[in-house]
Amino acid sequence: MTLPILILAAGQSSRMRGTDKLLEKIDGVALLRRQIDAVRQVSPDVYITLPHPDHPRAALLSGTSARTVIVPDAADGMAVSLRTGVAALPDCPAFMVLLADLAALTPADLDTMLTTRDERPDHLIWRGATDAGKPGHPVIFDAILRPAFAELSGDTGGAPILKAQKDQTCLVPLPDKHALLDLDTPEDWAAWRRATGR
């Protein structure tokens, strides 16, 4: 079963010191567009949070079926994006939340997440993890948890929900550090490019 997938892309990218990490290119494709294309391979229901309709990131949605969720107060913290984004999703048995800056994530990883939920339905959360078992992203939430998103505040993201449902969480190992690799600074990008040649 395909599920709606929410890509969180309303952050300020403040640690990039004037550039936007989601516009950085990997193999010639901007990171956010790369994520959108990956998600569209596993689900037709793609939602993306953006801080305003005219943000440069909005141009990357051109030619896709992705739906924009505007979060004008996104600067108040990730919780706002989660509250607003999850509220915009359609009725569904579960949904996936994906951080837009996971540079190593692949369509195969997303498919692994969805397949694991189908094979192990006796949980409320399915969370991507490193091959060593360290929790990361993306995360699939059962729809029963949707009301909890309305209570989120600050910049802790979904941490309160993840903590409360730790015993109901299924960790899904993904290759290497796909579940954790985010590139937040120019130095991060430079080091990653040196290491990968990309």
mmCIF file of C-alpha atoms in Angstrom:
data_model
loop_
_atom_site.group_PDB
_atom_site.id
_atom_site.type_symbol
_atom_site.label_atom_id
_atom_site.label_comp_id
_atom_site.label_asym_id
_atom_site.label_seq_id
_atom_site.Cartn_x
_atom_site.Cartn_y
_atom_site.Cartn_z
ATOM 1 C CA MET A 1 0.000 0.000 0.000
ATOM 2 C CA THR A 2 1.303 3.447 -0.872
ATOM 3 C CA LEU A 3 1.161 6.094 1.826
ATOM 4 C CA PRO A 4 1.294 9.888 1.719
ATOM 5 C CA ILE A 5 4.829 11.151 2.247
ATOM 6 C CA LEU A 6 5.554 14.516 3.829
ATOM 7 C CA ILE A 7 8.898 16.129 2.968
ATOM 8 C CA LEU A 8 9.958 18.770 5.481
ATOM 9 C CA ALA A 9 11.588 21.564 3.480
ATOM 10 C CA ALA A 10 10.592 24.772 5.276
ATOM 11 C CA GLY A 11 13.776 25.218 7.310
ATOM 12 C CA GLN A 12 16.036 28.243 7.025
ATOM 13 C CA SER A 13 19.279 26.409 6.180
ATOM 14 C CA SER A 14 20.921 28.917 8.536
ATOM 15 C CA ARG A 15 24.123 26.935 9.067
ATOM 16 C CA MET A 16 24.966 27.232 5.358
ATOM 17 C CA ARG A 17 25.870 30.900 5.917
ATOM 18 C CA GLY A 18 24.007 32.406 2.999
ATOM 19 C CA THR A 19 23.437 29.457 0.676
ATOM 20 C CA ASP A 20 20.616 26.917 0.664
ATOM 21 C CA LYS A 21 21.569 23.294 1.275
ATOM 22 C CA LEU A 22 18.392 22.066 -0.414
ATOM 23 C CA LEU A 23 19.512 23.765 -3.634
ATOM 24 C CA GLU A 24 22.964 22.165 -3.513
ATOM 25 C CA LYS A 25 23.409 19.724 -6.387
ATOM 26 C CA ILE A 26 24.151 16.020 -6.254
ATOM 27 C CA ASP A 27 24.962 14.455 -9.608
ATOM 28 C CA GLY A 28 23.686 17.642 -11.221
ATOM 29 C CA VAL A 29 20.309 17.634 -9.453
ATOM 30 C CA ALA A 30 19.312 19.923 -6.582
ATOM 31 C CA LEU A 31 18.982 17.982 -3.330
ATOM 32 C CA LEU A 32 15.291 18.803 -2.810
ATOM 33 C CA ARG A 33 14.375 17.799 -6.363
ATOM 34 C CA ARG A 34 16.365 14.602 -5.910
ATOM 35 C CA GLN A 35 14.287 13.821 -2.816
ATOM 36 C CA ILE A 36 11.033 14.597 -4.608
ATOM 37 C CA ASP A 37 11.963 12.305 -7.499
ATOM 38 C CA ALA A 38 12.917 9.520 -5.089
ATOM 39 C CA VAL A 39 9.649 9.805 -3.175
ATOM 40 C CA ARG A 40 7.576 9.809 -6.358
ATOM 41 C CA GLN A 41 9.010 6.394 -7.209
ATOM 42 C CA VAL A 42 7.282 4.854 -4.188
ATOM 43 C CA SER A 43 4.192 7.039 -3.646
ATOM 44 C CA PRO A 44 2.064 9.360 -5.777
ATOM 45 C CA ASP A 45 0.984 11.333 -2.690
ATOM 46 C CA VAL A 46 3.819 13.776 -2.013
ATOM 47 C CA TYR A 47 3.491 16.834 0.221
ATOM 48 C CA ILE A 48 6.249 19.377 0.801
ATOM 49 C CA THR A 49 6.400 22.103 3.441
ATOM 50 C CA LEU A 50 7.829 25.441 2.281
ATOM 51 C CA PRO A 51 8.130 28.759 4.138
ATOM 52 C CA HIS A 52 6.278 30.731 1.431
ATOM 53 C CA PRO A 53 4.970 30.163 -2.129
ATOM 54 C CA ASP A 54 7.666 32.256 -3.830
ATOM 55 C CA HIS A 55 10.622 30.617 -2.114
ATOM 56 C CA PRO A 56 13.347 29.526 -4.592
ATOM 57 C CA ARG A 57 12.747 25.923 -3.529
ATOM 58 C CA ALA A 58 9.240 26.083 -4.996
ATOM 59 C CA ALA A 59 10.679 26.059 -8.522
ATOM 60 C CA LEU A 60 11.966 22.521 -7.891
ATOM 61 C CA LEU A 61 8.388 21.223 -7.727
ATOM 62 C CA SER A 62 7.763 22.124 -11.365
ATOM 63 C CA GLY A 63 6.608 19.157 -13.423
ATOM 64 C CA THR A 64 5.838 17.015 -10.387
ATOM 65 C CA SER A 65 2.561 16.154 -8.710
ATOM 66 C CA ALA A 66 3.933 17.234 -5.329
ATOM 67 C CA ARG A 67 1.629 19.435 -3.284
ATOM 68 C CA THR A 68 2.969 22.420 -1.396
ATOM 69 C CA VAL A 69 2.087 23.076 2.241
ATOM 70 C CA ILE A 70 2.977 26.646 3.140
ATOM 71 C CA VAL A 71 4.305 27.217 6.666
ATOM 72 C CA PRO A 72 4.655 31.004 7.066
ATOM 73 C CA ASP A 73 5.849 30.707 10.665
ATOM 74 C CA ALA A 74 8.360 27.928 9.927
ATOM 75 C CA ALA A 75 11.113 29.967 11.596
ATOM 76 C CA ASP A 76 9.456 29.187 14.941
ATOM 77 C CA GLY A 77 10.791 25.636 14.779
ATOM 78 C CA MET A 78 10.362 22.247 13.148
ATOM 79 C CA ALA A 79 7.298 21.502 15.258
ATOM 80 C CA VAL A 80 5.354 24.128 13.301
ATOM 81 C CA SER A 81 6.219 22.430 10.012
ATOM 82 C CA LEU A 82 5.203 19.062 11.417
ATOM 83 C CA ARG A 83 1.915 20.361 12.814
ATOM 84 C CA THR A 84 1.017 22.131 9.600
ATOM 85 C CA GLY A 85 2.247 19.419 7.268
ATOM 86 C CA VAL A 86 0.572 16.507 9.027
ATOM 87 C CA ALA A 87 -2.697 18.458 9.271
ATOM 88 C CA ALA A 88 -2.651 18.848 5.470
ATOM 89 C CA LEU A 89 -2.374 15.122 4.771
ATOM 90 C CA PRO A 90 -5.442 13.198 3.595
ATOM 91 C CA ASP A 91 -7.132 10.496 5.610
ATOM 92 C CA CYS A 92 -4.780 7.531 5.597
ATOM 93 C CA PRO A 93 -3.823 4.517 7.722
ATOM 94 C CA ALA A 94 -0.279 5.844 8.158
ATOM 95 C CA PHE A 95 2.096 8.427 6.699
ATOM 96 C CA MET A 96 5.826 8.919 6.221
ATOM 97 C CA VAL A 97 7.777 11.995 7.320
ATOM 98 C CA LEU A 98 11.008 12.637 5.457
ATOM 99 C CA LEU A 99 13.690 15.234 6.161
ATOM 100 C CA ALA A 100 14.587 16.946 2.891
ATOM 101 C CA ASP A 101 18.322 17.053 3.641
ATOM 102 C CA LEU A 102 19.032 13.318 3.902
ATOM 103 C CA ALA A 103 21.568 13.330 1.095
ATOM 104 C CA ALA A 104 22.197 9.581 0.871
ATOM 105 C CA LEU A 105 18.588 8.362 0.952
ATOM 106 C CA THR A 106 17.450 6.300 -2.045
ATOM 107 C CA PRO A 107 14.133 5.046 -3.447
ATOM 108 C CA ALA A 108 15.186 1.570 -2.317
ATOM 109 C CA ASP A 109 15.444 2.853 1.267
ATOM 110 C CA LEU A 110 11.934 4.293 1.074
ATOM 111 C CA ASP A 111 10.635 1.032 -0.358
ATOM 112 C CA THR A 112 12.298 -0.843 2.508
ATOM 113 C CA MET A 113 10.453 1.378 4.977
ATOM 114 C CA LEU A 114 7.074 0.754 3.351
ATOM 115 C CA THR A 115 7.678 -2.975 2.981
ATOM 116 C CA THR A 116 8.701 -3.318 6.624
ATOM 117 C CA ARG A 117 5.502 -1.605 7.751
ATOM 118 C CA ASP A 118 3.479 -4.081 5.687
ATOM 119 C CA GLU A 119 5.424 -7.042 7.049
ATOM 120 C CA ARG A 120 5.483 -5.874 10.678
ATOM 121 C CA PRO A 121 2.148 -4.099 11.248
ATOM 122 C CA ASP A 122 2.159 -4.599 15.037
ATOM 123 C CA HIS A 123 3.807 -1.220 15.722
ATOM 124 C CA LEU A 124 2.810 2.436 15.705
ATOM 125 C CA ILE A 125 6.107 3.832 14.392
ATOM 126 C CA TRP A 126 8.584 2.480 11.841
ATOM 127 C CA ARG A 127 11.850 4.396 11.994
ATOM 128 C CA GLY A 128 14.829 4.319 9.678
ATOM 129 C CA ALA A 129 18.099 3.430 11.378
ATOM 130 C CA THR A 130 21.741 2.916 10.498
ATOM 131 C CA ASP A 131 22.975 -0.562 9.772
ATOM 132 C CA ALA A 132 24.338 -0.475 13.338
ATOM 133 C CA GLY A 133 20.865 0.250 14.756
ATOM 134 C CA LYS A 134 21.138 3.984 15.531
ATOM 135 C CA PRO A 135 17.708 5.608 15.043
ATOM 136 C CA GLY A 136 17.332 8.189 12.315
ATOM 137 C CA HIS A 137 14.947 8.974 9.457
ATOM 138 C CA PRO A 138 12.617 8.679 7.624
ATOM 139 C CA VAL A 139 9.783 7.761 9.973
ATOM 140 C CA ILE A 140 6.378 6.218 9.302
ATOM 141 C CA PHE A 141 3.656 7.041 11.829
ATOM 142 C CA ASP A 142 0.404 5.160 12.297
ATOM 143 C CA ALA A 143 -2.590 7.452 11.802
ATOM 144 C CA ILE A 144 -3.644 6.947 15.425
ATOM 145 C CA LEU A 145 -0.759 9.268 16.348
ATOM 146 C CA ARG A 146 -1.971 12.205 14.214
ATOM 147 C CA PRO A 147 -3.607 14.074 17.133
ATOM 148 C CA ALA A 148 -0.257 14.146 18.942
ATOM 149 C CA PHE A 149 1.251 16.287 16.177
ATOM 150 C CA ALA A 150 -1.156 19.109 16.995
ATOM 151 C CA GLU A 151 0.474 19.334 20.447
ATOM 152 C CA LEU A 152 4.059 19.771 19.215
ATOM 153 C CA SER A 153 5.911 23.014 19.876
ATOM 154 C CA GLY A 154 9.416 24.483 19.621
ATOM 155 C CA ASP A 155 12.311 23.025 17.660
ATOM 156 C CA THR A 156 12.297 19.476 18.996
ATOM 157 C CA GLY A 157 10.469 18.173 15.942
ATOM 158 C CA GLY A 158 8.662 14.910 16.554
ATOM 159 C CA ALA A 159 10.948 13.886 19.435
ATOM 160 C CA PRO A 160 8.168 13.890 22.081
ATOM 161 C CA ILE A 161 6.088 11.492 19.993
ATOM 162 C CA LEU A 162 9.062 9.252 19.253
ATOM 163 C CA LYS A 163 9.991 9.158 22.927
ATOM 164 C CA ALA A 164 6.454 8.381 24.081
ATOM 165 C CA GLN A 165 6.140 5.538 21.567
ATOM 166 C CA LYS A 166 9.603 4.037 21.953
ATOM 167 C CA ASP A 167 8.182 0.653 22.903
ATOM 168 C CA GLN A 168 5.912 0.731 19.865
ATOM 169 C CA THR A 169 8.710 1.558 17.420
ATOM 170 C CA CYS A 170 10.162 -0.785 14.843
ATOM 171 C CA LEU A 171 13.679 0.184 13.770
ATOM 172 C CA VAL A 172 14.296 -0.362 10.062
ATOM 173 C CA PRO A 173 18.001 -0.781 9.208
ATOM 174 C CA LEU A 174 19.054 1.112 6.082
ATOM 175 C CA PRO A 175 22.479 0.818 4.415
ATOM 176 C CA ASP A 176 25.498 2.584 5.865
ATOM 177 C CA LYS A 177 24.429 5.970 7.284
ATOM 178 C CA HIS A 178 21.558 6.651 4.891
ATOM 179 C CA ALA A 179 19.231 7.283 7.839
ATOM 180 C CA LEU A 180 21.454 9.950 9.402
ATOM 181 C CA LEU A 181 23.599 11.620 6.749
ATOM 182 C CA ASP A 182 22.613 15.277 6.535
ATOM 183 C CA LEU A 183 24.915 18.003 5.265
ATOM 184 C CA ASP A 184 24.260 21.178 7.231
ATOM 185 C CA THR A 185 27.324 23.361 6.568
ATOM 186 C CA PRO A 186 29.535 24.273 3.597
ATOM 187 C CA GLU A 187 32.287 22.256 5.265
ATOM 188 C CA ASP A 188 30.001 19.200 5.463
ATOM 189 C CA TRP A 189 29.262 19.470 1.741
ATOM 190 C CA ALA A 190 32.916 19.949 0.824
ATOM 191 C CA ALA A 191 34.039 16.945 2.884
ATOM 192 C CA TRP A 192 31.261 14.754 1.484
ATOM 193 C CA ARG A 193 32.094 15.719 -2.091
ATOM 194 C CA ARG A 194 35.766 14.967 -1.526
ATOM 195 C CA ALA A 195 34.864 11.568 -0.117
ATOM 196 C CA THR A 196 32.305 10.617 -2.781
ATOM 197 C CA GLY A 197 33.449 12.497 -5.864
ATOM 198 C CA ARG A 198 29.937 13.899 -6.257
#
